[in-house]
Amino acid sequence: MLRERRIPCLRIDGRVSFSDRSEILTRFRGDPSISVLLMSFETGAVGLTLTVANRVHIVEPQWNPSVEEQAIARALRMGQTRTVTIVKYITVNTVEQNIITLQKKKSQLAKFSLDGGTDNNATGRLDDLKFVLDTGA
């Protein structure tokens, strides 16, 4: 779709070698005519600084919310001078909606655990914990 609309873009996925990744990132950072960099979570979630980017689009929700947070953090680094916009695409009436619900439960449970279990809705949080453990997510 991007090529059909003549939108210059680059792509990094698991098939791209490390040296090619480095070259692609250098091109993306240095060529203002390239406004789109497509990356998979596996290649774009850890160890990158992409402050040249100011839009992050999540097109496939992850079971683990921290994976998405890491990917978003690539653009939200020290040195970022622009407002970063994050867009998540969720298809209605699909498993993606359940993944988002599970992400929220996991995030709430992490906060509940880190806060030492102090919560007015502790019973509900324990039920959520049972749900997460029972689904193996």
XYZ file of N, CA and C in Angstrom, residues 18-134:
351
model
N 22.176 -8.023 10.719
C 22.514 -6.937 11.638
C 23.169 -5.775 10.898
N 24.105 -6.076 9.986
C 24.782 -4.994 9.256
C 23.807 -4.244 8.358
N 22.873 -4.962 7.735
C 21.864 -4.293 6.908
C 20.926 -3.450 7.766
N 20.610 -3.928 8.966
C 19.769 -3.145 9.885
C 20.423 -1.807 10.189
N 21.704 -1.862 10.476
C 22.442 -0.648 10.794
C 22.402 0.332 9.623
N 22.588 -0.176 8.425
C 22.543 0.663 7.222
C 21.147 1.263 7.019
N 20.116 0.464 7.226
C 18.733 0.939 7.080
C 18.441 2.028 8.107
N 18.857 1.823 9.350
C 18.630 2.823 10.398
C 19.362 4.128 10.095
N 20.581 4.021 9.593
C 21.332 5.218 9.215
C 20.601 5.975 8.113
N 20.094 5.236 7.135
C 19.332 5.874 6.049
C 18.077 6.550 6.571
N 17.348 5.865 7.464
C 16.114 6.428 8.008
C 16.398 7.705 8.794
N 17.456 7.677 9.584
C 17.801 8.844 10.400
C 18.289 10.020 9.551
N 18.920 9.715 8.421
C 19.565 10.771 7.655
C 18.845 11.255 6.414
N 17.839 10.538 5.955
C 17.153 10.902 4.711
C 15.753 11.419 5.016
N 15.558 12.733 4.976
C 14.245 13.293 5.322
C 13.128 12.905 4.353
N 13.483 12.370 3.191
C 12.433 11.950 2.250
C 11.798 10.625 2.661
N 12.455 9.890 3.572
C 11.918 8.609 4.047
C 11.206 8.857 5.369
N 9.895 8.723 5.338
C 9.107 9.055 6.533
C 8.521 7.836 7.232
N 8.761 6.644 6.689
C 8.176 5.440 7.274
C 9.255 4.373 7.437
N 9.321 3.808 8.648
C 10.179 2.664 8.930
C 9.295 1.580 9.524
N 9.169 0.475 8.815
C 8.363 -0.654 9.282
C 9.280 -1.616 10.026
N 8.871 -1.984 11.251
C 9.682 -2.890 12.058
C 8.790 -3.882 12.779
N 9.305 -5.092 12.932
C 8.614 -6.066 13.765
C 9.019 -5.817 15.215
N 8.199 -6.309 16.144
C 8.527 -6.132 17.561
C 9.854 -6.786 17.901
N 10.127 -7.929 17.300
C 11.351 -8.658 17.613
C 12.589 -7.849 17.262
N 12.521 -7.051 16.204
C 13.695 -6.292 15.787
C 13.681 -4.861 16.286
N 12.527 -4.357 16.716
C 12.440 -2.947 17.060
C 12.131 -2.628 18.498
N 12.055 -3.623 19.348
C 11.615 -3.345 20.714
C 12.756 -3.022 21.668
N 13.967 -3.443 21.369
C 15.039 -3.318 22.354
C 16.281 -2.686 21.731
N 16.894 -1.783 22.477
C 18.216 -1.290 22.132
C 18.315 -0.278 21.012
N 17.237 0.347 20.621
C 17.285 1.339 19.549
C 16.894 2.706 20.070
N 17.491 3.719 19.474
C 17.061 5.085 19.720
C 16.587 5.638 18.390
N 15.311 5.962 18.320
C 14.724 6.473 17.078
C 14.040 7.814 17.330
N 14.797 8.763 17.862
C 14.198 10.062 18.155
C 13.836 10.826 16.891
N 14.299 10.380 15.743
C 13.893 10.990 14.479
C 12.424 10.656 14.185
N 11.917 9.596 14.803
C 10.516 9.191 14.613
C 9.628 9.927 15.607
N 8.449 10.322 15.142
C 7.509 10.950 16.072
C 6.118 10.338 15.989
N 5.997 9.245 15.256
C 4.735 8.502 15.218
C 5.047 7.016 15.337
N 4.311 6.354 16.225
C 4.451 4.912 16.395
C 3.073 4.308 16.177
N 2.990 3.363 15.251
C 1.732 2.678 14.965
C 1.889 1.215 15.361
N 1.041 0.759 16.266
C 1.035 -0.641 16.694
C -0.088 -1.324 15.919
N 0.279 -2.246 15.035
C -0.743 -2.899 14.210
C -1.041 -4.326 14.657
N -0.265 -4.818 15.612
C -0.510 -6.163 16.134
C -0.267 -6.151 17.638
N -1.336 -6.157 18.441
C -1.136 -6.113 19.891
C -0.399 -7.355 20.385
N 0.425 -7.145 21.406
C 1.223 -8.225 21.979
C 0.612 -8.698 23.291
N 0.784 -9.978 23.609
C 0.271 -10.524 24.870
C 0.908 -9.828 26.052
N 2.179 -9.491 25.897
C 2.918 -8.846 26.980
C 2.956 -7.342 26.719
N 2.291 -6.535 27.546
C 2.249 -5.091 27.291
C 3.625 -4.429 27.328
N 4.572 -5.004 28.047
C 5.897 -4.379 28.117
C 6.623 -4.434 26.773
N 6.289 -5.398 25.921
C 6.893 -5.460 24.584
C 6.499 -4.222 23.785
N 5.225 -3.871 23.832
C 4.757 -2.665 23.139
C 5.364 -1.417 23.764
N 5.430 -1.386 25.091
C 6.000 -0.222 25.778
C 7.456 -0.010 25.370
N 8.209 -1.104 25.229
C 9.604 -1.006 24.789
C 9.688 -0.444 23.370
N 8.819 -0.910 22.489
C 8.830 -0.423 21.108
C 8.496 1.070 21.060
N 7.519 1.483 21.832
C 7.133 2.896 21.889
C 8.280 3.736 22.451
N 8.989 3.176 23.414
C 10.093 3.899 24.054
C 11.240 4.195 23.094
N 11.307 3.499 21.960
C 12.362 3.790 20.975
C 12.254 5.228 20.488
N 11.029 5.732 20.369
C 10.810 7.111 19.911
C 10.759 8.092 21.077
N 10.396 7.618 22.248
C 10.268 8.488 23.432
C 11.562 8.488 24.245
N 12.642 8.788 23.600
C 13.956 8.801 24.234
C 14.383 10.221 24.572
N 15.374 10.308 25.460
C 15.990 11.603 25.719
C 16.543 12.111 24.388
N 16.312 13.364 24.104
C 16.747 13.928 22.833
C 15.599 14.101 21.850
N 14.450 13.513 22.169
C 13.275 13.688 21.312
C 12.811 15.132 21.447
N 12.650 15.814 20.331
C 12.270 17.232 20.361
C 10.842 17.472 19.900
N 10.176 16.411 19.441
C 8.810 16.572 18.936
C 7.843 15.737 19.764
N 6.577 16.106 19.682
C 5.533 15.316 20.321
C 5.428 13.980 19.592
N 5.368 12.893 20.344
C 5.253 11.555 19.758
C 3.800 11.109 19.837
N 3.272 10.682 18.708
C 1.900 10.188 18.624
C 1.937 8.669 18.525
N 1.143 8.004 19.360
C 1.068 6.544 19.352
C -0.340 6.146 18.945
N -0.436 5.270 17.944
C -1.729 4.799 17.451
C -1.731 3.277 17.516
N -2.773 2.715 18.116
C -2.948 1.259 18.147
C -4.153 0.912 17.289
N -3.984 -0.065 16.433
C -5.073 -0.534 15.583
C -5.612 -1.836 16.171
N -6.884 -1.839 16.506
C -7.523 -3.020 17.083
C -8.748 -3.341 16.237
N -8.825 -4.555 15.753
C -9.972 -4.982 14.963
C -11.082 -5.435 15.904
N -12.270 -4.890 15.682
C -13.427 -5.189 16.529
C -13.838 -6.651 16.350
N -14.289 -7.249 17.453
C -14.792 -8.630 17.471
C -13.744 -9.650 17.023
N -12.502 -9.438 17.450
C -11.435 -10.398 17.170
C -10.689 -10.693 18.467
N -9.748 -11.592 18.389
C -8.927 -11.936 19.549
C -8.137 -10.718 20.034
N -7.912 -9.751 19.151
C -7.166 -8.553 19.541
C -7.829 -7.830 20.711
N -9.140 -7.802 20.736
C -9.835 -7.160 21.852
C -9.538 -7.889 23.158
N -9.482 -9.210 23.110
C -9.150 -9.990 24.304
C -7.704 -9.745 24.732
N -6.825 -9.580 23.763
C -5.425 -9.304 24.083
C -5.310 -7.972 24.811
N -6.034 -6.966 24.350
C -6.004 -5.654 25.002
C -6.529 -5.763 26.433
N -7.614 -6.514 26.621
C -8.154 -6.726 27.972
C -7.105 -7.399 28.853
N -6.446 -8.413 28.321
C -5.417 -9.121 29.072
C -4.237 -8.199 29.384
N -3.844 -7.360 28.427
C -2.766 -6.398 28.674
C -3.100 -5.504 29.864
N -4.333 -5.008 29.887
C -4.752 -4.125 30.982
C -4.696 -4.861 32.317
N -5.175 -6.107 32.322
C -5.140 -6.897 33.554
C -3.694 -7.114 34.014
N -2.815 -7.439 33.073
C -1.413 -7.663 33.421
C -0.779 -6.395 33.986
N -1.058 -5.266 33.366
C -0.502 -3.998 33.853
C -1.015 -3.673 35.246
N -2.307 -3.892 35.471
C -2.888 -3.643 36.790
C -2.287 -4.586 37.829
N -2.082 -5.841 37.445
C -1.490 -6.805 38.373
C -0.051 -6.439 38.714
N 0.692 -5.980 37.725
C 2.071 -5.570 37.984
C 2.092 -4.411 38.966
N 1.231 -3.438 38.753
C 1.146 -2.292 39.667
C 0.717 -2.761 41.055
N -0.282 -3.643 41.115
C -0.773 -4.191 42.381
C 0.368 -4.884 43.129
N 1.152 -5.683 42.412
C 2.262 -6.413 43.028
C 3.352 -5.469 43.512
N 3.690 -4.482 42.689
C 4.751 -3.541 43.047
C 4.344 -2.616 44.187
N 3.047 -2.367 44.306
C 2.549 -1.525 45.396
C 2.386 -2.321 46.687
N 2.794 -3.563 46.686
C 2.695 -4.388 47.883
C 1.291 -4.885 48.159
N 0.459 -4.911 47.128
C -0.892 -5.446 47.288
C -1.863 -4.493 47.937
N -1.506 -3.217 48.028
C -2.433 -2.247 48.618
C -3.361 -1.731 47.537
N -4.610 -2.152 47.628
C -5.596 -1.792 46.610
C -6.976 -1.972 47.215
N -7.857 -1.038 46.959
C -9.231 -1.155 47.450
C -9.968 -2.315 46.803
N -9.485 -2.757 45.647
C -10.145 -3.832 44.916
C -9.251 -5.075 44.898
N -8.677 -5.406 46.041
C -7.720 -6.510 46.113
C -8.335 -7.830 45.674
N -9.583 -8.087 46.029
C -10.224 -9.344 45.625
C -10.311 -9.434 44.113
N -10.690 -8.344 43.476
C -10.764 -8.318 42.011
C -9.408 -8.540 41.384
N -8.364 -7.967 41.976
C -7.015 -8.140 41.443
C -6.574 -9.602 41.577
N -6.921 -10.227 42.686
C -6.576 -11.640 42.847
C -7.319 -12.494 41.831
N -8.571 -12.142 41.547
C -9.319 -12.849 40.501
C -8.645 -12.662 39.144
N -8.154 -11.440 38.889
C -7.436 -11.179 37.640
C -6.171 -12.017 37.566
N -5.457 -12.128 38.690
C -4.246 -12.931 38.726
C -4.566 -14.384 38.397
N -5.632 -14.907 38.977
C -6.052 -16.280 38.672
C -6.366 -16.420 37.188
N -7.049 -15.415 36.612
C -7.390 -15.442 35.187
C -6.122 -15.524 34.337
N -5.145 -14.671 34.642
C -3.910 -14.644 33.866
C -3.161 -15.961 34.008
N -3.072 -16.480 35.228
C -2.355 -17.734 35.442
C -3.069 -18.911 34.797
N -4.390 -18.910 34.840
C -5.151 -20.010 34.243
C -5.071 -20.023 32.726
